[in-house]
């Protein structure tokens, strides 16, 4: 049982942050926005080295990232079933 003073990590199950992205720089955030009745896998490559920074940035701008993901899906800009997004 948790004490009221214990800190609990409340990361949603629909979001994962990979420890090391394939490119070797920055963190990647994996999320699944609901686009219509279906959820699609999206990968956001960030420039942040720290996992906490990437996660914080993602949540501050989540609606913007989801909007861009919907636009990418509408234009059929998908790689191997994954909507790829990158921060500049």
PDB file of C-alpha atoms in Angstrom:
ATOM      1  CA  UNK A   1       0.000   0.000   0.000  1.00  0.00           C
ATOM      2  CA  UNK A   2       1.226   3.481  -0.838  1.00  0.00           C
ATOM      3  CA  UNK A   3       1.734   6.202   1.686  1.00  0.00           C
ATOM      4  CA  UNK A   4       0.141   9.565   0.839  1.00  0.00           C
ATOM      5  CA  UNK A   5       3.653  11.004   0.608  1.00  0.00           C
ATOM      6  CA  UNK A   6       4.880   8.438  -1.967  1.00  0.00           C
ATOM      7  CA  UNK A   7       5.296   9.827  -5.461  1.00  0.00           C
ATOM      8  CA  UNK A   8       3.640   7.775  -8.206  1.00  0.00           C
ATOM      9  CA  UNK A   9       4.675   7.926 -11.867  1.00  0.00           C
ATOM     10  CA  UNK A  10       1.441   8.431 -13.795  1.00  0.00           C
ATOM     11  CA  UNK A  11       2.598   7.912 -17.373  1.00  0.00           C
ATOM     12  CA  UNK A  12      -0.383   6.959 -19.549  1.00  0.00           C
ATOM     13  CA  UNK A  13      -0.208   3.534 -21.166  1.00  0.00           C
ATOM     14  CA  UNK A  14      -0.700   5.094 -24.615  1.00  0.00           C
ATOM     15  CA  UNK A  15       2.654   6.910 -24.366  1.00  0.00           C
ATOM     16  CA  UNK A  16       6.095   5.331 -24.288  1.00  0.00           C
ATOM     17  CA  UNK A  17       9.466   7.028 -24.383  1.00  0.00           C
ATOM     18  CA  UNK A  18      12.205   4.927 -25.889  1.00  0.00           C
ATOM     19  CA  UNK A  19      15.522   4.972 -24.029  1.00  0.00           C
ATOM     20  CA  UNK A  20      17.668   5.268 -27.168  1.00  0.00           C
ATOM     21  CA  UNK A  21      16.243   6.191 -30.579  1.00  0.00           C
ATOM     22  CA  UNK A  22      17.591   4.597 -33.750  1.00  0.00           C
ATOM     23  CA  UNK A  23      19.355   7.818 -34.835  1.00  0.00           C
ATOM     24  CA  UNK A  24      21.369   7.945 -31.609  1.00  0.00           C
ATOM     25  CA  UNK A  25      20.493  11.539 -30.707  1.00  0.00           C
ATOM     26  CA  UNK A  26      17.619  12.786 -28.605  1.00  0.00           C
ATOM     27  CA  UNK A  27      14.693  10.867 -27.139  1.00  0.00           C
ATOM     28  CA  UNK A  28      11.718   9.476 -29.032  1.00  0.00           C
ATOM     29  CA  UNK A  29       8.154   9.628 -27.722  1.00  0.00           C
ATOM     30  CA  UNK A  30       5.730   6.958 -28.924  1.00  0.00           C
ATOM     31  CA  UNK A  31       2.036   7.811 -28.678  1.00  0.00           C
ATOM     32  CA  UNK A  32      -1.258   6.642 -30.153  1.00  0.00           C
ATOM     33  CA  UNK A  33      -3.735   9.424 -30.945  1.00  0.00           C
ATOM     34  CA  UNK A  34      -7.337   8.550 -31.707  1.00  0.00           C
ATOM     35  CA  UNK A  35      -7.991   9.478 -35.317  1.00  0.00           C
ATOM     36  CA  UNK A  36     -11.630   8.688 -35.888  1.00  0.00           C
ATOM     37  CA  UNK A  37     -12.563   5.331 -34.333  1.00  0.00           C
ATOM     38  CA  UNK A  38      -9.012   3.981 -34.796  1.00  0.00           C
ATOM     39  CA  UNK A  39      -5.752   4.619 -32.933  1.00  0.00           C
ATOM     40  CA  UNK A  40      -2.561   5.022 -34.972  1.00  0.00           C
ATOM     41  CA  UNK A  41       1.021   4.618 -33.797  1.00  0.00           C
ATOM     42  CA  UNK A  42       3.027   7.860 -33.891  1.00  0.00           C
ATOM     43  CA  UNK A  43       6.704   8.380 -33.129  1.00  0.00           C
ATOM     44  CA  UNK A  44       7.974  11.848 -32.227  1.00  0.00           C
ATOM     45  CA  UNK A  45      11.752  12.216 -32.450  1.00  0.00           C
ATOM     46  CA  UNK A  46      12.866  15.006 -30.107  1.00  0.00           C
ATOM     47  CA  UNK A  47      16.147  16.842 -29.680  1.00  0.00           C
ATOM     48  CA  UNK A  48      16.130  16.346 -25.903  1.00  0.00           C
ATOM     49  CA  UNK A  49      18.736  14.043 -24.359  1.00  0.00           C
ATOM     50  CA  UNK A  50      16.797  13.549 -21.112  1.00  0.00           C
ATOM     51  CA  UNK A  51      13.669  11.417 -21.022  1.00  0.00           C
ATOM     52  CA  UNK A  52      11.922  13.798 -18.613  1.00  0.00           C
ATOM     53  CA  UNK A  53      12.505  16.792 -20.902  1.00  0.00           C
ATOM     54  CA  UNK A  54      11.086  14.945 -23.915  1.00  0.00           C
ATOM     55  CA  UNK A  55       8.058  13.809 -21.927  1.00  0.00           C
ATOM     56  CA  UNK A  56       7.437  17.315 -20.539  1.00  0.00           C
ATOM     57  CA  UNK A  57       7.680  18.936 -23.967  1.00  0.00           C
ATOM     58  CA  UNK A  58       5.349  16.342 -25.465  1.00  0.00           C
ATOM     59  CA  UNK A  59       2.651  16.905 -22.860  1.00  0.00           C
ATOM     60  CA  UNK A  60       2.824  20.696 -23.121  1.00  0.00           C
ATOM     61  CA  UNK A  61       2.153  20.452 -26.861  1.00  0.00           C
ATOM     62  CA  UNK A  62       0.265  17.179 -27.164  1.00  0.00           C
ATOM     63  CA  UNK A  63      -2.738  18.635 -29.018  1.00  0.00           C
ATOM     64  CA  UNK A  64      -0.435  20.252 -31.588  1.00  0.00           C
ATOM     65  CA  UNK A  65       1.431  16.978 -32.162  1.00  0.00           C
ATOM     66  CA  UNK A  66      -1.868  15.119 -32.554  1.00  0.00           C
ATOM     67  CA  UNK A  67      -3.075  17.724 -35.074  1.00  0.00           C
ATOM     68  CA  UNK A  68       0.117  17.291 -37.129  1.00  0.00           C
ATOM     69  CA  UNK A  69      -0.230  13.496 -36.920  1.00  0.00           C
ATOM     70  CA  UNK A  70      -3.800  13.716 -38.255  1.00  0.00           C
ATOM     71  CA  UNK A  71      -2.598  15.914 -41.135  1.00  0.00           C
ATOM     72  CA  UNK A  72       0.186  13.426 -41.954  1.00  0.00           C
ATOM     73  CA  UNK A  73      -2.308  10.561 -41.947  1.00  0.00           C
ATOM     74  CA  UNK A  74      -4.694  12.492 -44.207  1.00  0.00           C
ATOM     75  CA  UNK A  75      -1.872  13.080 -46.708  1.00  0.00           C
ATOM     76  CA  UNK A  76      -0.863   9.366 -46.504  1.00  0.00           C
ATOM     77  CA  UNK A  77       2.575  10.299 -45.165  1.00  0.00           C
ATOM     78  CA  UNK A  78       3.141   7.068 -43.197  1.00  0.00           C
ATOM     79  CA  UNK A  79       6.271   4.914 -42.984  1.00  0.00           C
ATOM     80  CA  UNK A  80       5.686   1.192 -42.308  1.00  0.00           C
ATOM     81  CA  UNK A  81       2.404   1.889 -40.514  1.00  0.00           C
ATOM     82  CA  UNK A  82       3.958   4.509 -38.204  1.00  0.00           C
ATOM     83  CA  UNK A  83       3.378   8.254 -38.431  1.00  0.00           C
ATOM     84  CA  UNK A  84       6.859   9.761 -38.021  1.00  0.00           C
ATOM     85  CA  UNK A  85       7.188  13.254 -36.525  1.00  0.00           C
ATOM     86  CA  UNK A  86      10.397  15.124 -35.740  1.00  0.00           C
ATOM     87  CA  UNK A  87      11.205  18.243 -33.739  1.00  0.00           C
ATOM     88  CA  UNK A  88      13.513  20.718 -35.371  1.00  0.00           C
TER      89      UNK A  88
END
